[in-house]
Short mmCIF file of C-alpha atoms in Angstrom, two decimals:
data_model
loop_
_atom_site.label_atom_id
_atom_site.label_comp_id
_atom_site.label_asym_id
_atom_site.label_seq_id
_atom_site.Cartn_x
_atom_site.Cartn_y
_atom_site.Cartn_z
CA UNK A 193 31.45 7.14 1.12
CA UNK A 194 27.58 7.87 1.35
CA UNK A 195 25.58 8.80 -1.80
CA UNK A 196 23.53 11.52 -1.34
CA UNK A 197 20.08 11.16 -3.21
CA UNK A 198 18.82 15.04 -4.38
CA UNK A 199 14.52 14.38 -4.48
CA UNK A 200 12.14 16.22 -5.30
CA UNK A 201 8.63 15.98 -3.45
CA UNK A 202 5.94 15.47 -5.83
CA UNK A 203 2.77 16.82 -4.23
CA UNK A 204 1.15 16.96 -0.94
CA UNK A 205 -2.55 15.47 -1.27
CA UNK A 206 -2.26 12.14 0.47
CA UNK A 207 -2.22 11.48 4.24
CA UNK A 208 1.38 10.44 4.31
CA UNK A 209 3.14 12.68 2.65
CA UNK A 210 4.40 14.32 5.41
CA UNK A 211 5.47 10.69 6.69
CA UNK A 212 7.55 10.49 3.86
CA UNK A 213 9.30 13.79 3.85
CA UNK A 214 10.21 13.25 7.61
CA UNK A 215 11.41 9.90 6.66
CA UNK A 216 12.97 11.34 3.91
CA UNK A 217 14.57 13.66 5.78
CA UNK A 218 15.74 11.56 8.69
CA UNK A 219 17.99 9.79 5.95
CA UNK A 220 21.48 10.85 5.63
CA UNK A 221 21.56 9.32 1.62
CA UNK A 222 18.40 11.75 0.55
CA UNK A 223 18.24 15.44 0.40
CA UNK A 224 14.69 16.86 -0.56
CA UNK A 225 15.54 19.89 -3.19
CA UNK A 226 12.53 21.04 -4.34
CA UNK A 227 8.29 20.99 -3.84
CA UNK A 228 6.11 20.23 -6.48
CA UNK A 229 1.76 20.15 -6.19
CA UNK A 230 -0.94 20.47 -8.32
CA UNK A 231 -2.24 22.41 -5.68
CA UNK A 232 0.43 25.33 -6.40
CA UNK A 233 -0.82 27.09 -2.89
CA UNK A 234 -0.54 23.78 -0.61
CA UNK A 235 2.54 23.34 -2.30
CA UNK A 236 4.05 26.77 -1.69
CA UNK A 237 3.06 26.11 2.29
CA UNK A 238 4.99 22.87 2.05
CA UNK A 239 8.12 24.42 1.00
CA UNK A 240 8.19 26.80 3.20
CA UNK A 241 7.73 24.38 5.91
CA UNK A 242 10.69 22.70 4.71
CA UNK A 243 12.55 25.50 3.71
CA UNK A 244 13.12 24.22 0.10
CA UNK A 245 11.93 25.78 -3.27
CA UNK A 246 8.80 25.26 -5.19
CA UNK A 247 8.45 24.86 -8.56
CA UNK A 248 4.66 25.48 -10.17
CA UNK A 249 5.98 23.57 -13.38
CA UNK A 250 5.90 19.30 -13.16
CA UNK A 251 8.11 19.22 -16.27
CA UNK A 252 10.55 21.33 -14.92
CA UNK A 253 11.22 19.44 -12.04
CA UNK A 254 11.34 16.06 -13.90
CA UNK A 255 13.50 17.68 -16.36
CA UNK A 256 15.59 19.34 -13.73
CA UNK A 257 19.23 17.41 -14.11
CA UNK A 258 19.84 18.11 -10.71
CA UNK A 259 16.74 15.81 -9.43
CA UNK A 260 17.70 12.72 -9.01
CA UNK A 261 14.31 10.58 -7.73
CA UNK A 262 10.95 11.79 -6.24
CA UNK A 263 9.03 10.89 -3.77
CA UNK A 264 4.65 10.83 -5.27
CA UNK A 265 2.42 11.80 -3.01
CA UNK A 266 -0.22 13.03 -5.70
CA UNK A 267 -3.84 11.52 -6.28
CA UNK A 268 -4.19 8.11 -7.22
CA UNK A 269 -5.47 8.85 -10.61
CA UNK A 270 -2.65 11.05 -11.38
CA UNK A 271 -0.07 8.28 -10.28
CA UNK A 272 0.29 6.84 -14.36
CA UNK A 273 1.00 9.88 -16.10
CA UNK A 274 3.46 11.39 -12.97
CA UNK A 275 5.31 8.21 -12.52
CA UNK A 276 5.59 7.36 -16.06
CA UNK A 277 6.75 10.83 -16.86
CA UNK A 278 8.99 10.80 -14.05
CA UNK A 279 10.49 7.44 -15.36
CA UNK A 280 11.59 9.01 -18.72
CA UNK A 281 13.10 11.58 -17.55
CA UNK A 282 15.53 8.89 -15.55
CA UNK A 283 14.28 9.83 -12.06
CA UNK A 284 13.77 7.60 -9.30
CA UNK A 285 10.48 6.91 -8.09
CA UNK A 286 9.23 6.41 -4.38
CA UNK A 287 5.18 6.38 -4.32
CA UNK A 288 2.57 5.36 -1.76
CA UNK A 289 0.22 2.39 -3.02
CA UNK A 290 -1.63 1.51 -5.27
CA UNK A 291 0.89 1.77 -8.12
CA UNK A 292 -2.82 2.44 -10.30
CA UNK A 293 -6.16 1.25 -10.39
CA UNK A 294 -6.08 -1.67 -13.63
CA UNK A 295 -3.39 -4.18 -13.83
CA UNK A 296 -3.16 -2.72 -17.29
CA UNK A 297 -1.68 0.49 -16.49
CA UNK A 298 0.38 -1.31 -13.84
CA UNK A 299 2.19 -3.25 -16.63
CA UNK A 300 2.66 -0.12 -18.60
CA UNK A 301 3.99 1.83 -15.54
CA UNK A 302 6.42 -1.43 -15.21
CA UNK A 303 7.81 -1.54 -18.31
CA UNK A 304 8.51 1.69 -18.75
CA UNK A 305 10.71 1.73 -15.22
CA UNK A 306 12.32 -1.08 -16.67
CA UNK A 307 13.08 0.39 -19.78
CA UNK A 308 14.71 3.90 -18.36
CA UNK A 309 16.44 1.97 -16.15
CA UNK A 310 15.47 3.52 -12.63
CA UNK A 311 14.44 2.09 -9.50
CA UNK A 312 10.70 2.09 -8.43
CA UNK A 313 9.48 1.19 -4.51
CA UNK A 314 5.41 0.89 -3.99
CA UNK A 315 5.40 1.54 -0.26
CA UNK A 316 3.52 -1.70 1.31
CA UNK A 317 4.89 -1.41 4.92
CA UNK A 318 3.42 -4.29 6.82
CA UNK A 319 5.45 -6.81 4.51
CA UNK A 320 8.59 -4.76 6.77
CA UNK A 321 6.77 -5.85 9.69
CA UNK A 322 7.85 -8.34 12.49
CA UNK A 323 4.11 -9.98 13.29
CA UNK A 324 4.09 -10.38 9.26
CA UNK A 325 7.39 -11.90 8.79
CA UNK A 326 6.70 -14.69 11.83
CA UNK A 327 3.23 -15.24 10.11
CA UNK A 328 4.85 -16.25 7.03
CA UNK A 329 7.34 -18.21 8.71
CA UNK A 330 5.10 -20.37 10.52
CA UNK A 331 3.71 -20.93 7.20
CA UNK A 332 6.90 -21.61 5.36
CA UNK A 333 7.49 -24.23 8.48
CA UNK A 334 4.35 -26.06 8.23
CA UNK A 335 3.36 -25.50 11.96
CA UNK A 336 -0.44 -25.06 10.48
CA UNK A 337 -0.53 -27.80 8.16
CA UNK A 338 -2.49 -27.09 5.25
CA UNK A 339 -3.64 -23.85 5.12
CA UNK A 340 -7.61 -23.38 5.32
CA UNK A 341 -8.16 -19.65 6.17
CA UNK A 342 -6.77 -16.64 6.22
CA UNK A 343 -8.36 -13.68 8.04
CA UNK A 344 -7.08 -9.96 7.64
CA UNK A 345 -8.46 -6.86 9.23
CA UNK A 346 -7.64 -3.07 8.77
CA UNK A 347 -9.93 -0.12 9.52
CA UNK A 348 -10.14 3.01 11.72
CA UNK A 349 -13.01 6.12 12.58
CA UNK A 350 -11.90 8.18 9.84
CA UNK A 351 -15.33 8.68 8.14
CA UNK A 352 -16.81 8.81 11.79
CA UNK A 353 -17.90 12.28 12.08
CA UNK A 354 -16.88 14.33 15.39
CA UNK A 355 -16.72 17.69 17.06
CA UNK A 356 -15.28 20.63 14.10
CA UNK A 357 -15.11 17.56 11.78
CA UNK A 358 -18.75 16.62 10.55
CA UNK A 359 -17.00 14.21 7.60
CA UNK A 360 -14.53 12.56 10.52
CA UNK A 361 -10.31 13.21 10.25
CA UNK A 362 -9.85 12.02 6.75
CA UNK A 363 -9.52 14.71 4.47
CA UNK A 364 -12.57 15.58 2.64
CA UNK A 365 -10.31 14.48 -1.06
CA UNK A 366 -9.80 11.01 0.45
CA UNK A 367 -13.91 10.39 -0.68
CA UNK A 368 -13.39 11.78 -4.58
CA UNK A 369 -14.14 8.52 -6.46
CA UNK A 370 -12.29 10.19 -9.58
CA UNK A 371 -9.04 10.92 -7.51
CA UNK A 372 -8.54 7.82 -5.43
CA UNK A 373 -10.82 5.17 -7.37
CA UNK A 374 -12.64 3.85 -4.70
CA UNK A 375 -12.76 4.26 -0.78
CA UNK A 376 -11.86 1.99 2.54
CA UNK A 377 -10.71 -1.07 0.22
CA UNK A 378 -8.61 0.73 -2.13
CA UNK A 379 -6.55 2.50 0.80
CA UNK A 380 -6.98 0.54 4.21
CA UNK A 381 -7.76 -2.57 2.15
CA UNK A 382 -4.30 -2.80 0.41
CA UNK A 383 -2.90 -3.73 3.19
CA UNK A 384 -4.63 -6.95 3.99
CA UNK A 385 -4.76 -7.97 0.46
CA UNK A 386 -0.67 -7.98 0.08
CA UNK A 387 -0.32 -9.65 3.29
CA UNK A 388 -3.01 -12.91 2.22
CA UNK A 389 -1.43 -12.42 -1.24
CA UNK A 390 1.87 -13.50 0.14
CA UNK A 391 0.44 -15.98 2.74
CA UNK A 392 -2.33 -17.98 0.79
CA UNK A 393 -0.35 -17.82 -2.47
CA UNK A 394 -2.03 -17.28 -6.29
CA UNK A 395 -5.75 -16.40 -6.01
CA UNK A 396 -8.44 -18.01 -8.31
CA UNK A 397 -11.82 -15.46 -7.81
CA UNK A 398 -13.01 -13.75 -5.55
CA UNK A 399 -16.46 -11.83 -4.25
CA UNK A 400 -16.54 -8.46 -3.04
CA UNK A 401 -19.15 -5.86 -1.13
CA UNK A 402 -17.89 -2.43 -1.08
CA UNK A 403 -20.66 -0.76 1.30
CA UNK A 404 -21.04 2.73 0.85
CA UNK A 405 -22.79 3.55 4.58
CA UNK A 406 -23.47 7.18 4.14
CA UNK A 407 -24.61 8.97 1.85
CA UNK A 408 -22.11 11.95 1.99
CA UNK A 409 -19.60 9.64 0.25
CA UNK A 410 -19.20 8.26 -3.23
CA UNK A 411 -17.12 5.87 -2.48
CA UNK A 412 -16.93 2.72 -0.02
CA UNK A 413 -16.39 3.27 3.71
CA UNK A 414 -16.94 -0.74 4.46
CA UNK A 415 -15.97 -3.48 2.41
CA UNK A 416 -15.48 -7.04 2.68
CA UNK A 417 -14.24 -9.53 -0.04
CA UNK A 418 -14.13 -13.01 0.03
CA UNK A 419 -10.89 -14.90 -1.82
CA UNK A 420 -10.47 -18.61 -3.11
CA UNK A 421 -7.11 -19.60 -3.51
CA UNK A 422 -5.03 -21.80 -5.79
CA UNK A 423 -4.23 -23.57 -3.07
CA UNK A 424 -7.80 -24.44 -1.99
CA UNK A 425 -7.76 -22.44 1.12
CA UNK A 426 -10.40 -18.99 1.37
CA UNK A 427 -9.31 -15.71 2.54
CA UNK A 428 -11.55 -12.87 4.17
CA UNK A 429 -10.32 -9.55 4.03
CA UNK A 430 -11.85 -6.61 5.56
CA UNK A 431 -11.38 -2.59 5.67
CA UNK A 432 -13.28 0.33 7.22
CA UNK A 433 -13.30 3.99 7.86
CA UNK A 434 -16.30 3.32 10.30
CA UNK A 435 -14.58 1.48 13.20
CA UNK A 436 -13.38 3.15 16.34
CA UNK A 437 -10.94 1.06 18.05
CA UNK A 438 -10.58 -1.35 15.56
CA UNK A 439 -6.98 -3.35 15.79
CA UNK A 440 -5.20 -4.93 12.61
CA UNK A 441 -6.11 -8.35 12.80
CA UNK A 442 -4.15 -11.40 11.21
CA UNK A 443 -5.31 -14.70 11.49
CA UNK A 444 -4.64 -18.19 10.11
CA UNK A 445 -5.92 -21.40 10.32
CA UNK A 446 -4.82 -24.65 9.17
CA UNK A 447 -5.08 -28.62 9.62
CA UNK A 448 -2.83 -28.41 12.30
CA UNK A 449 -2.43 -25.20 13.82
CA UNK A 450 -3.82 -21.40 14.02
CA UNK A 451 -2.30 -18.12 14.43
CA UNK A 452 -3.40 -15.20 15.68
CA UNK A 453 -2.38 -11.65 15.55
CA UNK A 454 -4.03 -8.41 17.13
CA UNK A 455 -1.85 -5.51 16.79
CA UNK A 456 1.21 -6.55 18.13
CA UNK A 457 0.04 -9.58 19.95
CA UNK A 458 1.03 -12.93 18.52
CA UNK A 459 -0.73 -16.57 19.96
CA UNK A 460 0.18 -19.73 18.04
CA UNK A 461 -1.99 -23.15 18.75
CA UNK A 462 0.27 -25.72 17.12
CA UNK A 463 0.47 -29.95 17.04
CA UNK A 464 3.96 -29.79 16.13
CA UNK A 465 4.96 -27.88 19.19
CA UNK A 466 3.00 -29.94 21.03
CA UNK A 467 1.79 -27.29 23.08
CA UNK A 468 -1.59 -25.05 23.85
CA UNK A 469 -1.73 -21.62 23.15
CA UNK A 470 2.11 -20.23 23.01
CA UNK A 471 3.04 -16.73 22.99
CA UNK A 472 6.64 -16.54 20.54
CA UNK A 473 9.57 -15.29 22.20
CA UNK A 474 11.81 -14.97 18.61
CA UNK A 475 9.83 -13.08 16.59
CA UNK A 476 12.24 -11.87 13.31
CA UNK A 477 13.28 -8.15 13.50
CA UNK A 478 11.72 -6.18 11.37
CA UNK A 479 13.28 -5.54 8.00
CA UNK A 480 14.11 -2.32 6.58
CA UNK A 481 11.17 0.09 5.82
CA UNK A 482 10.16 1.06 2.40
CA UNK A 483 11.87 4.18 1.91
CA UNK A 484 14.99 2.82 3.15
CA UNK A 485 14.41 -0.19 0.48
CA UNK A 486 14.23 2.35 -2.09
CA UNK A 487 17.27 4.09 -1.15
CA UNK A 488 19.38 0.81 -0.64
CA UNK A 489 18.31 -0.35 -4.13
CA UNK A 490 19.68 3.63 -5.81
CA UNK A 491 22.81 3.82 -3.64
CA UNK A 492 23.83 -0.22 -3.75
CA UNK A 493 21.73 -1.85 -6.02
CA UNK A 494 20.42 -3.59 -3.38
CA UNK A 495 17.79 -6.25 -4.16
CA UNK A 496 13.96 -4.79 -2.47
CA UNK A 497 12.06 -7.40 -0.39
CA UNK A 498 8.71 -5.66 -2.08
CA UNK A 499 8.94 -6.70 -5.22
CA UNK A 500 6.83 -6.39 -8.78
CA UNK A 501 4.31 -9.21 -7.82
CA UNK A 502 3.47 -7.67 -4.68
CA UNK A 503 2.62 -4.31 -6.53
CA UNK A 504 1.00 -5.78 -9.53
CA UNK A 505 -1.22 -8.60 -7.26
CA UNK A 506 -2.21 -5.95 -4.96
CA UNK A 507 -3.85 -3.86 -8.12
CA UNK A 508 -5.13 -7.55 -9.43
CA UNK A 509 -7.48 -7.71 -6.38
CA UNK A 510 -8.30 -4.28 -6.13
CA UNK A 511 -9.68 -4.28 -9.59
CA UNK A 512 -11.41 -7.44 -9.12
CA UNK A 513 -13.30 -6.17 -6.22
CA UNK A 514 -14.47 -3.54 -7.63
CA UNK A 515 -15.04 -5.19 -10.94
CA UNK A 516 -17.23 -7.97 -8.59
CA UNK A 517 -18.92 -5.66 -6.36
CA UNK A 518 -20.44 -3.44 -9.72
CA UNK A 519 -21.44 -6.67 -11.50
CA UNK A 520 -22.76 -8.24 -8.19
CA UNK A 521 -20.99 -11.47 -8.86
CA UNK A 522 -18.07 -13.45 -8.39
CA UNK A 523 -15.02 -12.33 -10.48
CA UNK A 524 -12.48 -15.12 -12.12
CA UNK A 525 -9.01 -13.18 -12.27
CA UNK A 526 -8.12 -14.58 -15.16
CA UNK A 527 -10.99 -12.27 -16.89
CA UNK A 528 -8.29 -9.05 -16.16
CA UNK A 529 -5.10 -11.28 -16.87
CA UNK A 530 -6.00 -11.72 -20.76
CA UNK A 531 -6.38 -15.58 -20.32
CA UNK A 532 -3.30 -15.73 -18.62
#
């Protein structure tokens, strides 16, 4: 017998909210009850659109008995004081990345979720992903040898201005340096900075320009930061909202092989295969999506692939990006860790 989930939608301001209430709605276990936004007009439009109720009150959703989890789709900089709230009230809490801007308030956020006892799920899709999950097994099988480099790539034309849209597609809140705490890095960048997280292991320091190209924005639209690993190998990852055409990239070298990924194309150049260029024919099958995650972990306790690290590391090198692109210098990580 299913269990069916009763969430509450907690604001429509980023990009993917509607992603998520499709999703959410495409999944038999979760049935979305109720609208919340601090934007009480986009809100009301967003009920109505999904034909559920909307309440102007945040406390009276996450005090409403009848709410079991939400789904937080609010600014960045609201994400501590929604989620944390959310947490005491014993709800459930789906949110899109980052968890918050300092590994500080991450650890807060954390232990309160662990103290009320609820389930939380950071969406970082790409760690669902097929290409990602054969990149880390080629690593985990030593087909590259000793990792050197790893390369990661994410951007799009969002800031690219064009006809009716003089600021390009992104919405106009997505360059508040208040609301989201930075730009490119912070949003397109978190995804190549999990991925070389999990692939190059613990990271030492790092150096970071966060290019602000136009002067419209406060906040970076181009951004590039340079990683040195435990492990001795360097990382480069990049993000943009100035790129048209721009694929994900993946790429990895090592003392005996390389990999490389461009959107969904995979090559590997390996010794041990003994081969040239090879194109893999068993790539893994994707695992299940955030959301569903999230869900699997409320209705069966079932144990998340994404997991605390991957949340708290990702705000580690956001932090220390920003912290090294404002100081103009290379950044140490144990300066944010306490020592640790």
């Amino acid at each position: 017998m299913s269990i069916l989930v009763n969430v509450a939608l907690l604001s429509r301001w980023h990009v993917h909210a509607d992603d998520y209430a499709r999703q959410a709605n495409q999944n038999n276990n979760l049935s979305i009850q109720l609208v919340w936004d601090e934007q009480a007009e986009r809100g009301r439009k967003w009920a109505d659109e999904l034909g559920v109720a909307f309440e102007s009150k945040l406390e009276n959703v996450l005090e409403n008995p009848a709410i079991d989890a939400v789904i937080v789709g609010t600014p960045t900089n609201l994400h501590k004081e929604v989620i944390m709230q959310a947490a005491k009230n014993k709800k459930h809490i789906f949110t899109e990345k980052v968890l918050a801007f300092t590994v500080d308030d991450c650890q807060e956020i954390m232990t309160v979720v662990e103290e009320s006892g609820v389930h939380l799920m950071v969406s970082l899709p790409q760690l669902t992903k097929g290409n990602y999950l054969y990149a880390q097994q080629t690593v985990n099988q030593g087909l590259l040898g000793q990792i050197t480099m790893v390369r990661c790539r994410k951007a799009h034309n969002g800031a690219v201005p064009q006809e009716g849209k003089p600021n390009g597609w992104l919405p106009d809140h997505f360059f508040d340096r208040e609301a989201c705490g930075g730009g490119s890095l912070i949003d397109l960048g978190a995804h190549p900075i999990y991925l070389t997280n999990r692939l190059a292991g613990p990271a030492i320091s790092l150096s970071a320009r966060l290019q602000t190209t136009s002067e419209k924005y406060e906040v970076d639209d181009n951004a590039v930061v340079m990683v040195e690993y435990e492990s001795g190998a360097l990382g480069v990852i990049e993000s943009g909202f100035l790129s048209h055409g721009s694929p994900f990239q993946l790429e990895l070298y090592g003392t005996e092989g390389t990999l490389l990924i461009e959107a969904n194309q995979i090559r590997l150049n390996s010794k041990q295969t003994g081969k040239d260029w090879v194109v893999p024919e068993n790539v893994p099958e994707a695992l299940p999506m955030p959301m569903e995650q999230w869900v699997n972990m409320m209705t069966d306790n079932q144990e998340p692939t994404i997991t605390k690290d991957d949340v708290f590391n990702l705000t580690l090198i956001n932090q220390a990006a920003l912290l090294s692109n404002q100081q103009e210098k290379t950044v140490y990580l144990t300066e944010l860790m306490g020592g640790k």
